[in-house]
Coordinates of C-alpha atoms and ligand atoms in Angstrom, one line a residue:
Chain A
M1 CA 0.1 -0.2 -0.2
S2 CA 1.6 3.4 -0.8
D3 CA 2.0 6.3 1.4
P4 CA -0.8 8.9 1.6
L5 CA 0.7 12.4 0.0
L6 CA -0.1 14.1 3.1
R7 CA -0.2 12.8 6.7
L8 CA -1.0 14.5 10.0
D9 CA -0.4 12.4 12.7
D10 CA -1.8 13.9 16.1
V11 CA -0.7 17.2 16.0
Y12 CA -0.5 19.7 19.2
K13 CA 0.6 23.5 18.7
S14 CA 0.5 26.0 21.4
Y15 CA 1.0 29.7 21.9
G16 CA 1.6 30.3 25.4
D17 CA -1.3 29.1 27.4
E18 CA -3.6 28.9 24.2
R19 CA -3.7 25.6 22.8
V20 CA -4.5 26.2 18.5
L21 CA -4.4 22.5 17.5
S22 CA -5.1 19.7 19.8
G23 CA -4.5 15.9 18.2
V24 CA -5.2 16.9 14.5
S25 CA -5.0 14.3 12.5
F26 CA -6.0 13.4 8.7
E27 CA -4.8 12.3 5.3
M28 CA -5.0 13.0 1.8
E29 CA -4.5 11.0 -1.2
T30 CA -2.5 12.6 -4.6
G31 CA -5.4 14.3 -6.7
D32 CA -7.4 14.9 -3.4
V33 CA -9.3 18.6 -2.8
D34 CA -9.8 19.1 0.6
V35 CA -11.5 21.9 2.0
V36 CA -11.2 23.2 5.3
I37 CA -13.9 24.8 7.2
G38 CA -14.6 26.1 10.8
P39 CA -15.1 29.4 12.5
S40 CA -12.6 32.0 13.0
G41 CA -9.7 31.3 15.4
S42 CA -10.1 27.6 15.5
G43 CA -6.7 26.9 13.8
K44 CA -7.1 26.7 10.2
S45 CA -4.3 29.3 9.3
T46 CA -1.9 27.7 11.7
M47 CA -2.5 23.6 10.8
L48 CA -1.8 25.0 6.7
R49 CA 1.6 26.8 8.4
C50 CA 2.8 23.9 10.2
V51 CA 2.2 21.6 6.6
N52 CA 4.8 24.1 5.1
R53 CA 6.4 24.9 8.4
L54 CA 6.2 28.7 8.6
T55 CA 5.0 27.3 12.1
E56 CA 6.4 25.1 14.1
I57 CA 4.3 22.0 15.7
D58 CA 5.1 20.9 19.6
S59 CA 4.0 17.1 19.0
G60 CA 2.8 14.9 17.1
A61 CA 4.4 14.4 13.0
I62 CA 3.3 15.5 9.5
Y63 CA 4.6 13.5 6.8
L64 CA 4.5 14.5 3.2
D65 CA 4.8 12.0 0.7
G66 CA 6.1 9.5 3.3
D67 CA 8.6 11.7 4.7
C68 CA 8.4 13.1 8.0
V69 CA 8.9 16.5 7.6
T70 CA 8.8 17.4 11.1
D71 CA 12.0 16.1 12.1
A72 CA 14.3 18.5 13.9
D73 CA 17.0 17.6 10.4
T74 CA 14.2 18.1 7.6
D75 CA 15.9 20.9 5.1
V76 CA 12.4 23.5 5.5
N77 CA 13.3 25.1 2.2
E78 CA 13.2 21.7 0.3
L79 CA 10.2 21.2 2.0
R80 CA 8.9 24.3 1.1
K81 CA 10.1 23.7 -2.5
Q82 CA 7.1 20.9 -2.5
V83 CA 4.8 22.4 -0.9
G84 CA 3.2 25.9 -2.2
M85 CA 1.0 28.7 -0.6
V86 CA -1.3 30.9 -1.4
F87 CA -2.3 33.8 1.3
Q88 CA -5.3 35.9 1.6
D89 CA -3.7 39.0 1.1
F90 CA -1.8 38.1 -1.7
N91 CA 1.3 38.6 -0.7
L92 CA 2.8 39.4 -4.3
F93 CA 6.4 40.9 -4.4
A94 CA 5.8 44.2 -4.7
H95 CA 9.0 45.3 -6.5
L96 CA 8.5 42.6 -9.5
T97 CA 6.2 42.0 -12.0
A98 CA 3.6 39.0 -12.5
L99 CA 6.5 37.5 -14.0
G100 CA 9.0 38.3 -11.9
N101 CA 6.8 37.1 -8.6
V102 CA 6.2 33.9 -10.8
T103 CA 10.5 33.2 -11.8
L104 CA 11.5 34.6 -8.7
G105 CA 11.5 31.3 -7.0
L106 CA 12.7 29.6 -10.3
R107 CA 15.4 31.8 -10.8
K108 CA 17.3 31.8 -6.9
V109 CA 15.4 28.4 -6.0
R110 CA 15.6 26.2 -8.4
G111 CA 18.4 27.9 -10.3
M112 CA 17.0 28.2 -13.8
E113 CA 18.5 29.9 -16.4
K114 CA 16.6 33.6 -17.3
S115 CA 15.5 32.3 -20.1
A116 CA 14.3 29.0 -19.2
A117 CA 12.6 30.8 -16.5
R118 CA 11.0 33.0 -18.4
E119 CA 9.4 30.7 -20.5
K120 CA 8.1 28.4 -17.6
G121 CA 6.6 31.8 -16.3
Y122 CA 4.9 32.6 -19.2
E123 CA 3.3 29.1 -19.4
H124 CA 2.4 29.3 -15.4
L125 CA 0.5 32.9 -16.0
E126 CA -1.4 31.6 -19.2
Q127 CA -2.8 28.6 -16.7
V128 CA -4.3 31.5 -14.6
G129 CA -5.1 33.5 -17.6
L130 CA -2.6 36.5 -17.0
L131 CA 0.0 36.3 -20.3
D132 CA -1.6 39.5 -21.0
Q133 CA -0.3 41.1 -17.1
A134 CA 3.2 39.4 -17.5
D135 CA 4.7 43.0 -17.2
S136 CA 2.4 44.4 -14.5
Y137 CA 3.0 45.1 -11.5
P138 CA 1.1 44.0 -8.1
A139 CA -0.4 47.7 -8.0
E140 CA -1.4 48.0 -11.4
L141 CA -3.7 44.5 -10.9
S142 CA -6.5 44.0 -9.3
G143 CA -7.4 41.6 -6.4
G144 CA -8.6 39.0 -8.7
Q145 CA -5.5 39.4 -10.9
K146 CA -3.3 39.6 -7.8
Q147 CA -4.4 36.1 -6.5
R148 CA -3.8 34.6 -9.7
V149 CA -0.3 35.5 -10.2
G150 CA -0.2 33.9 -6.2
I151 CA -1.5 30.9 -7.5
A152 CA 0.8 31.1 -10.6
R153 CA 3.5 32.0 -8.2
A154 CA 3.1 28.6 -6.3
L155 CA 2.3 26.3 -8.9
A156 CA 5.3 27.5 -10.7
M157 CA 7.6 25.5 -8.4
D158 CA 5.9 22.4 -9.0
P159 CA 4.9 21.7 -6.2
K160 CA 3.4 18.1 -4.7
L161 CA 0.6 19.8 -2.5
L162 CA -0.8 23.5 -2.7
L163 CA -2.2 25.1 0.2
F164 CA -4.3 27.9 0.0
D165 CA -5.1 30.1 3.2
E166 CA -9.0 31.7 2.4
P167 CA -7.9 32.8 -1.1
T168 CA -11.0 34.6 -1.7
S169 CA -11.4 36.5 1.3
A170 CA -9.9 39.2 0.7
L171 CA -11.6 39.9 -2.5
D172 CA -14.7 42.1 -4.2
P173 CA -17.7 39.6 -4.4
E174 CA -17.4 40.4 -8.2
L175 CA -13.7 39.2 -8.4
V176 CA -14.3 36.0 -6.3
G177 CA -15.3 34.1 -9.2
E178 CA -12.1 34.5 -11.6
V179 CA -10.2 33.1 -8.5
V180 CA -12.6 29.9 -7.7
D181 CA -12.7 29.4 -11.9
V182 CA -8.9 28.9 -11.9
M183 CA -8.7 27.0 -8.7
R184 CA -11.4 24.5 -10.1
D185 CA -9.1 23.9 -13.2
L186 CA -6.4 22.8 -11.2
A187 CA -8.4 20.8 -9.4
A188 CA -9.6 19.3 -12.4
E189 CA -6.1 18.9 -13.3
G190 CA -5.2 16.4 -10.5
I191 CA -3.4 18.8 -8.6
T192 CA -3.6 18.0 -5.1
M193 CA -5.0 21.0 -2.6
L194 CA -6.0 21.9 0.8
V195 CA -8.0 25.3 0.7
V196 CA -9.2 26.8 3.8
S197 CA -12.1 28.5 2.3
H198 CA -15.8 29.1 3.2
E199 CA -16.5 29.3 -1.0
M200 CA -19.6 26.8 -0.9
G201 CA -20.0 26.3 -4.5
F202 CA -16.0 25.7 -5.0
A203 CA -16.5 23.1 -1.6
R204 CA -19.3 21.3 -2.9
S205 CA -18.3 20.9 -6.6
A206 CA -14.4 20.4 -6.2
A207 CA -13.5 19.3 -2.8
S208 CA -13.2 15.3 -2.5
D209 CA -13.4 16.0 1.4
I210 CA -14.3 18.6 3.7
V211 CA -12.5 19.1 6.7
F212 CA -14.5 20.6 10.0
L213 CA -12.2 21.9 12.4
D214 CA -13.3 23.7 15.2
G215 CA -11.3 24.7 18.9
G216 CA -7.8 23.1 17.5
E217 CA -9.8 19.5 16.9
I218 CA -11.1 18.4 13.5
V219 CA -14.7 17.9 14.4
E220 CA -16.2 16.2 11.5
H221 CA -14.4 14.8 8.2
G222 CA -16.2 13.8 5.2
P223 CA -17.0 13.9 1.9
P224 CA -19.1 17.4 0.6
E225 CA -22.5 15.8 -0.1
Q226 CA -22.4 13.9 3.6
L227 CA -21.0 16.6 5.6
F228 CA -23.1 19.2 3.7
E229 CA -26.6 17.4 4.0
N230 CA -26.1 15.3 6.7
P231 CA -23.6 16.6 9.4
R232 CA -23.2 13.9 12.1
A233 CA -22.1 16.6 14.6
D234 CA -24.0 18.9 16.6
R235 CA -21.4 21.6 16.5
T236 CA -20.8 21.0 12.7
R237 CA -24.8 21.8 12.1
E238 CA -24.6 25.0 14.2
F239 CA -21.4 25.9 12.3
L240 CA -23.3 25.3 9.2
G241 CA -26.2 27.1 9.8
R242 CA -24.6 29.9 10.9
L243 CA -22.4 30.0 8.0
R244 CA -25.6 29.5 5.7
T245 CA -27.5 32.9 7.3
E246 CA -24.1 34.7 7.2
H247 CA -24.2 34.0 3.6
E248 CA -27.6 34.8 2.9
E249 CA -27.5 37.9 4.9
G250 CA -24.4 38.9 2.9
Chain B
M1 CA 11.4 62.2 25.2
G2 CA 13.8 65.1 24.7
A3 CA 16.2 62.9 22.5
E4 CA 13.3 61.9 20.8
T5 CA 11.4 65.5 19.9
Q6 CA 14.9 66.3 18.7
E7 CA 15.8 63.3 16.1
S8 CA 12.5 64.3 14.6
A9 CA 12.7 67.8 14.5
S10 CA 15.8 67.7 13.0
A11 CA 14.5 64.7 10.2
A12 CA 11.8 67.2 9.7
G13 CA 14.7 69.9 9.1
G14 CA 16.4 67.9 6.9
R15 CA 13.4 67.1 5.3
T16 CA 13.0 71.0 4.5
V17 CA 16.3 71.2 2.8
R18 CA 16.1 68.8 0.4
A19 CA 12.5 69.7 -0.4
R20 CA 13.8 73.0 -0.9
A21 CA 16.6 71.6 -3.1
A22 CA 14.1 69.8 -4.9
D23 CA 12.2 72.5 -5.7
L24 CA 15.1 74.0 -7.3
T25 CA 15.9 71.5 -9.4
D26 CA 12.7 71.4 -11.2
Q27 CA 13.9 74.4 -12.7
P28 CA 15.9 74.2 -15.9
L29 CA 18.1 77.0 -14.7
T30 CA 19.2 75.1 -12.0
A31 CA 20.2 72.2 -14.1
L32 CA 22.5 74.2 -16.3
A33 CA 24.0 75.9 -13.6
V34 CA 24.5 72.5 -11.9
A35 CA 25.7 71.2 -15.4
V36 CA 28.1 74.0 -16.0
F37 CA 29.8 73.8 -12.1
W38 CA 30.5 70.3 -12.6
A39 CA 31.8 70.9 -16.3
W40 CA 34.0 73.6 -14.8
L41 CA 35.1 70.9 -11.8
V42 CA 36.0 68.2 -14.1
V43 CA 37.7 70.2 -16.5
R44 CA 40.1 71.6 -13.4
W45 CA 40.4 68.5 -11.8
T46 CA 41.5 66.7 -15.4
N47 CA 43.7 69.4 -16.0
D48 CA 45.6 69.8 -12.3
F49 CA 45.5 66.0 -11.8
L50 CA 45.6 64.7 -15.1
L51 CA 47.3 66.6 -17.4
D52 CA 50.0 68.5 -15.2
G53 CA 48.6 71.8 -16.0
S54 CA 48.6 71.6 -19.7
L55 CA 45.3 74.0 -20.4
A56 CA 46.1 76.3 -17.6
P57 CA 49.1 76.2 -15.0
R58 CA 48.0 74.8 -11.7
G59 CA 46.5 77.1 -9.4
T60 CA 46.2 80.0 -12.3
S61 CA 42.1 80.5 -12.8
F62 CA 40.7 79.5 -16.7
F63 CA 39.3 82.9 -16.6
P64 CA 41.2 86.2 -16.9
T65 CA 40.0 88.9 -14.4
A66 CA 40.9 92.0 -16.3
P67 CA 38.1 91.8 -18.4
I68 CA 35.6 91.1 -15.6
E69 CA 37.4 94.1 -13.8
F70 CA 37.2 96.6 -16.6
A71 CA 33.2 95.6 -16.5
A72 CA 33.0 96.8 -13.0
S73 CA 35.5 100.3 -13.2
T74 CA 32.7 100.9 -16.1
L75 CA 29.5 99.9 -14.2
S76 CA 31.3 102.1 -10.9
G77 CA 31.6 104.8 -14.1
V78 CA 28.1 105.2 -15.1
A79 CA 26.6 104.6 -11.3
A80 CA 28.6 108.1 -10.9
D81 CA 27.5 109.7 -13.8
L82 CA 23.7 108.7 -13.0
G83 CA 24.3 110.5 -9.0
V84 CA 21.3 108.9 -7.0
F85 CA 19.6 107.1 -10.0
G86 CA 22.9 105.2 -10.6
L87 CA 22.1 102.8 -7.2
P88 CA 21.1 99.7 -8.9
F89 CA 24.7 99.9 -11.5
R90 CA 26.8 100.5 -8.0
W91 CA 25.5 97.2 -6.8
L92 CA 25.7 95.8 -10.0
A93 CA 29.4 97.3 -9.8
G94 CA 30.3 95.6 -6.7
L95 CA 28.7 92.0 -7.9
V96 CA 31.0 92.2 -10.6
G97 CA 33.8 93.4 -8.5
F98 CA 33.2 90.7 -6.1
V99 CA 33.4 88.0 -9.1
A100 CA 36.4 89.7 -10.6
A101 CA 38.2 89.1 -6.9
S102 CA 37.2 85.8 -6.3
V103 CA 38.0 84.1 -9.7
P104 CA 41.9 84.1 -8.8
Y105 CA 40.9 82.0 -6.0
L106 CA 38.8 79.4 -7.7
P107 CA 41.6 76.8 -9.1
E108 CA 42.6 76.3 -5.0
L109 CA 39.0 76.0 -4.4
A110 CA 38.5 73.7 -7.0
T111 CA 41.1 71.3 -5.4
G112 CA 39.4 71.4 -2.0
V113 CA 36.1 70.5 -3.8
W114 CA 37.8 67.5 -4.9
V115 CA 38.7 66.3 -1.6
T116 CA 35.3 67.6 0.1
V117 CA 33.5 65.4 -3.2
L118 CA 35.9 62.1 -2.5
L119 CA 35.4 62.6 1.3
T120 CA 32.0 62.5 0.7
V121 CA 31.5 59.8 -1.3
S122 CA 33.6 57.4 0.0
G123 CA 32.1 58.3 3.6
I124 CA 28.8 57.5 2.1
A125 CA 29.7 54.4 0.1
F126 CA 31.2 52.8 2.4
G127 CA 29.0 53.6 5.3
F128 CA 26.4 52.2 3.4
V129 CA 28.3 49.3 3.0
I130 CA 28.5 48.6 6.8
A131 CA 24.7 50.5 6.9
V132 CA 22.9 47.3 5.3
P133 CA 24.2 44.5 7.3
L134 CA 23.6 46.7 10.5
S135 CA 20.5 47.5 9.5
I136 CA 19.5 43.9 8.9
A137 CA 20.8 42.7 12.3
R138 CA 18.9 45.5 13.8
V139 CA 15.6 44.1 12.1
Y140 CA 16.2 40.3 11.9
G141 CA 19.1 39.5 14.4
G142 CA 18.7 37.9 17.5
T143 CA 18.8 39.3 20.9
I144 CA 22.9 39.3 21.1
T145 CA 23.3 40.7 17.1
R146 CA 20.7 43.2 17.7
S147 CA 22.1 44.7 20.7
V148 CA 25.5 44.6 19.3
A149 CA 23.9 46.8 16.6
L150 CA 22.1 49.2 18.4
A151 CA 25.3 49.8 21.2
Y152 CA 27.0 50.7 17.5
T153 CA 24.5 53.0 16.2
E154 CA 24.0 54.5 19.4
L155 CA 27.7 55.0 20.1
F156 CA 28.3 57.2 16.8
R157 CA 24.8 58.5 16.9
G158 CA 25.5 59.6 20.5
T159 CA 29.1 61.1 20.7
P160 CA 29.9 64.1 18.4
L161 CA 31.2 63.6 15.1
L162 CA 34.1 66.2 15.7
A163 CA 35.0 63.9 18.6
Q164 CA 35.0 60.9 16.8
L165 CA 37.5 62.4 14.1
F166 CA 39.9 63.7 17.1
V167 CA 39.7 60.5 19.0
L168 CA 40.8 58.5 15.9
Y169 CA 43.4 61.0 14.5
F170 CA 45.1 62.0 17.7
A171 CA 44.1 58.9 20.0
T172 CA 44.8 55.9 17.2
P173 CA 47.9 55.1 15.4
L174 CA 45.9 55.0 12.2
S175 CA 47.3 57.6 10.8
I176 CA 50.3 56.4 11.1
Y177 CA 49.9 53.1 9.3
I178 CA 48.0 55.2 6.6
R179 CA 51.3 57.2 6.3
E180 CA 52.9 54.1 5.3
L181 CA 51.0 53.1 2.5
P182 CA 51.8 54.1 -1.2
A183 CA 50.8 56.9 -3.2
V184 CA 49.4 58.5 -0.4
G185 CA 49.7 61.8 0.2
T186 CA 50.8 62.4 -3.6
G187 CA 48.7 63.6 -7.0
F188 CA 45.2 63.5 -6.4
V189 CA 45.6 60.7 -3.5
P190 CA 45.2 63.1 -0.6
A191 CA 47.5 62.4 2.4
Q192 CA 46.8 60.3 5.5
A193 CA 44.4 63.0 7.2
F194 CA 41.8 62.3 4.8
W195 CA 42.1 59.2 5.0
V196 CA 41.4 59.0 8.9
A197 CA 38.1 61.4 8.2
V198 CA 37.3 58.9 5.4
V199 CA 37.4 56.0 8.0
A200 CA 35.7 58.3 10.7
F201 CA 32.7 59.5 8.2
T202 CA 32.3 55.8 7.1
L203 CA 31.4 54.4 10.9
N204 CA 29.4 57.7 11.6
S205 CA 27.2 57.8 8.8
A206 CA 27.2 53.8 8.6
A207 CA 25.2 54.6 12.5
Y208 CA 22.8 57.2 10.9
Q209 CA 22.3 55.6 6.9
S210 CA 21.5 51.9 9.1
E211 CA 18.4 53.9 11.1
Y212 CA 17.3 55.0 7.7
I213 CA 17.1 52.1 6.5
R214 CA 16.1 50.1 9.6
S215 CA 13.0 51.9 9.8
A216 CA 12.5 51.3 6.1
L217 CA 13.0 47.7 6.2
N218 CA 10.3 47.6 9.2
S219 CA 7.6 49.6 6.8
V220 CA 8.0 46.4 4.4
P221 CA 5.1 44.0 5.5
E222 CA 6.1 40.8 7.3
G223 CA 4.1 39.1 4.9
Q224 CA 6.8 39.7 2.0
L225 CA 9.2 37.7 4.0
T226 CA 6.7 35.0 4.4
A227 CA 5.4 34.6 0.6
A228 CA 9.4 34.7 0.0
R229 CA 10.0 31.4 2.8
S230 CA 6.8 29.7 1.1
I231 CA 8.6 29.4 -2.6
G232 CA 11.3 27.5 -0.7
L233 CA 13.8 31.0 0.2
S234 CA 16.0 30.9 3.0
K235 CA 15.5 33.7 5.2
V236 CA 18.4 35.2 4.3
E237 CA 18.1 35.4 0.3
G238 CA 14.2 35.9 1.1
I239 CA 16.0 39.4 3.0
R240 CA 18.2 39.8 -0.1
H241 CA 15.8 39.7 -2.9
V242 CA 12.7 40.6 -1.5
V243 CA 12.4 42.9 1.7
L244 CA 16.0 45.0 0.5
P245 CA 14.6 45.8 -3.1
Q246 CA 11.9 47.0 -1.4
G247 CA 13.2 48.5 2.1
L248 CA 16.3 50.2 0.1
R249 CA 13.4 51.9 -2.0
Y250 CA 11.5 53.0 1.1
A251 CA 14.9 54.4 2.5
I252 CA 15.7 57.0 -0.3
P253 CA 14.5 60.3 1.1
G254 CA 15.5 59.7 4.2
W255 CA 19.3 58.7 3.0
S256 CA 19.2 61.6 0.7
N257 CA 19.3 63.4 3.6
E258 CA 22.1 61.7 5.2
L259 CA 24.2 62.6 1.9
V260 CA 23.1 66.5 2.0
Y261 CA 24.6 66.4 6.2
L262 CA 27.4 64.6 5.4
I263 CA 28.6 67.4 2.0
K264 CA 28.4 70.0 5.0
Y265 CA 29.6 67.8 7.9
S266 CA 32.5 66.8 5.6
S267 CA 34.0 70.5 6.6
L268 CA 34.9 69.5 10.4
A269 CA 37.6 67.5 8.5
S270 CA 39.3 70.8 8.2
F271 CA 40.2 69.9 12.2
I272 CA 42.3 67.3 11.8
T273 CA 44.3 69.4 8.8
V274 CA 42.4 67.8 5.6
R275 CA 42.8 70.5 3.0
E276 CA 39.0 69.9 2.1
L277 CA 36.8 72.9 0.4
F278 CA 36.7 75.0 4.1
E279 CA 39.9 74.3 4.9
Q280 CA 41.5 75.6 1.8
A281 CA 39.1 78.3 2.2
D282 CA 40.1 79.4 5.6
A283 CA 43.9 78.7 4.4
I284 CA 43.7 81.1 1.2
A285 CA 41.5 83.6 3.4
S286 CA 44.1 84.0 6.2
E287 CA 46.9 84.5 3.8
T288 CA 45.0 87.1 1.8
Y289 CA 42.6 88.2 4.3
R290 CA 39.5 87.9 1.7
Y291 CA 37.5 86.6 4.2
T292 CA 34.0 87.5 2.8
E293 CA 35.0 86.5 -0.4
L294 CA 36.4 83.1 0.5
F295 CA 33.3 81.9 2.5
V296 CA 30.9 83.3 0.3
L297 CA 32.9 81.5 -2.5
A298 CA 32.7 78.0 0.0
G299 CA 29.2 78.8 0.7
L300 CA 28.2 79.0 -2.9
L301 CA 30.0 75.6 -4.1
Y302 CA 28.9 73.7 -0.9
L303 CA 25.3 75.2 -2.2
A304 CA 26.3 73.7 -5.8
L305 CA 27.6 70.5 -4.4
V306 CA 24.4 69.9 -2.3
V307 CA 21.9 70.7 -5.0
S308 CA 23.8 68.4 -7.2
A309 CA 23.4 65.8 -4.9
S310 CA 19.7 66.4 -4.9
L311 CA 19.3 66.5 -8.1
L312 CA 21.4 63.2 -8.4
M313 CA 19.0 61.4 -5.8
D314 CA 15.9 62.9 -7.6
A315 CA 17.3 61.2 -10.7
V316 CA 18.0 57.9 -9.1
E317 CA 14.4 57.9 -7.3
R318 CA 12.9 58.2 -10.4
Y319 CA 15.1 55.5 -12.5
V320 CA 14.1 53.0 -9.0
A321 CA 10.7 53.6 -9.1
I322 CA 8.2 50.8 -9.2
P323 CA 4.1 51.7 -9.6
G324 CA 2.7 51.4 -6.0
L325 CA 6.2 51.0 -4.3
G326 CA 7.7 53.4 -2.4
T327 CA 8.7 57.0 -2.0
S328 CA 7.0 59.1 -5.3
G329 CA 3.8 57.4 -4.2
R330 CA 3.7 58.4 -0.6
Ligands
ADP401 N1 2.0 33.9 15.7 C1 0.7 33.9 16.9 N2 1.4 34.2 17.6 C2 0.2 33.8 18.8 N3 -1.1 33.4 18.6 C3 -1.4 33.2 17.2 C4 -0.4 33.5 16.5 N4 -1.1 33.1 15.2 C5 -2.5 32.3 15.6 N5 -2.6 32.7 17.0 C6 -4.0 32.5 17.8 O1 -4.3 31.1 17.1 C7 -5.3 31.1 17.2 C8 -6.0 30.2 15.9 O2 -5.1 31.2 14.7 P1 -5.4 31.0 13.2 O3 -4.9 29.5 13.0 O4 -4.9 32.0 12.7 O5 -7.2 30.6 12.8 P2 -7.9 30.7 12.1 O6 -7.0 30.5 10.7 O7 -8.8 29.4 11.8 O8 -9.0 31.4 12.2 C9 -6.3 32.3 17.1 O9 -6.5 32.5 18.4 C10 -5.0 33.0 17.0 O10 -5.5 34.5 18.0
MG402 MG1 -6.7 31.9 9.3

């Protein structure tokens, strides 16, 4: 039997006295798209950041493709080459053009030649529909375009796994669609994605599994139709109810 | 509290100096004047240092004084004929007379300008090389690196530059070592006191520059480094390829102030016998007793240097500008 692509095994994390993750365990296979939902402060971002070790865990273990990546002797830069990340507030490199954003990692991390990096950079900008904006600086792009560049930047490293931390929460409602469309395309291409998002349309149509995180624990984990239509736990039902009301109000 | 107020007041003062200079630089006339000034300097230095005085003997002006003196005396003649109404002409005659009296001193002052420029440029450039790691240590270093960098900046910003010059010149064997080096004190290479001054200005300016760069680095959002690390760059690489290119752009306005200050403070080097512009003017004045002419001239030359620096920094700022980033947009 082959290893899962990602496995979290009883992960704990506290900030001071505040326990943020308490015994999180779950697995993803290659090609899966898992969507994490949960109230604000429930530890969703922390969980993602533990996977590429922007945050260090206190105990437990995380495995990528069978290798434990939370060992002290793991090369974190090597790990991060394999795990791309897309941020809520984009974090595009403000001094670089769209193309520059996508090629920086290719040049400085992968050591590619300038021309080869450019070629690959254009490919990924095309993948997110922004070939015509290659020479624009972040300040010249709309929020939706920025996030698509952010996705292209992560894709360019050919990661085994892409992490998304609320990729559409900072966007004006009319710009959410273009980003979700790109994410759907990626899902269809078989790219493995772990997505923190409350975009229900995306979760229903693209997710293999939904993970409901509350108070640093995985309360429920299952395919979208089951989790959305027949949640087993009261906390899940309650949260989904609140989410729907918010959605209708908003 | 007192120190802080003073700090911000002097920073604001510096900004005004540069803002005014920048207003000047918007005028094509200023650009023309600066161009003429530098053309003269370059020809003068080439003639004196490289061509061994083949255009005009060293110390001899390019411009004959006789026609200017003639113009001055003509003008005062006209003024006398016009009686009360000749006042404007009398002023003009005075001005032209001043120019005529000044011209003979220009060649020696140009040598002083050379030393001032060399001193300022070396101080700011070497200082920058130290300031960048210093400011990175302040922002990203661990407790120990941070305190060492802080101690350095406080020491050099907290004591008078003049005291630093004196300590390095009189209390350390630095000048003795430098004197032994080949070429020191020959041709266009200034004598050892100059190099001691370069060391002092470097160390001092590094402290001030690092303050400007530090606060600029702090204004780069934290997410920039996080994003850099998320694609597999190490912290050092992230600082180098992502934080610094942005931070240094933010630092340009403050850094330009430091350049302007250094041009003016370089005159302190005269206290340790460096024959920079101020010392040169002072030396000629005490021989000729033409104090007014010489210090007004020296002042004008400093002003020309400061305006040149502002012009240069404005150009640099424009050249490296990136939409939405940094200086012009803020
Ligand atoms: N760097 C940090 N230092 C201290 N506390 C933190 C830090 N990051 C997150 N937290 C705390 O951890 C909890 C979970 O945060 P987070 O993972 O961002 O939740 P979510 O993404 O689900 O909103 C919050 O209470 C937050 O205040
Ligand atoms: Mg979050």
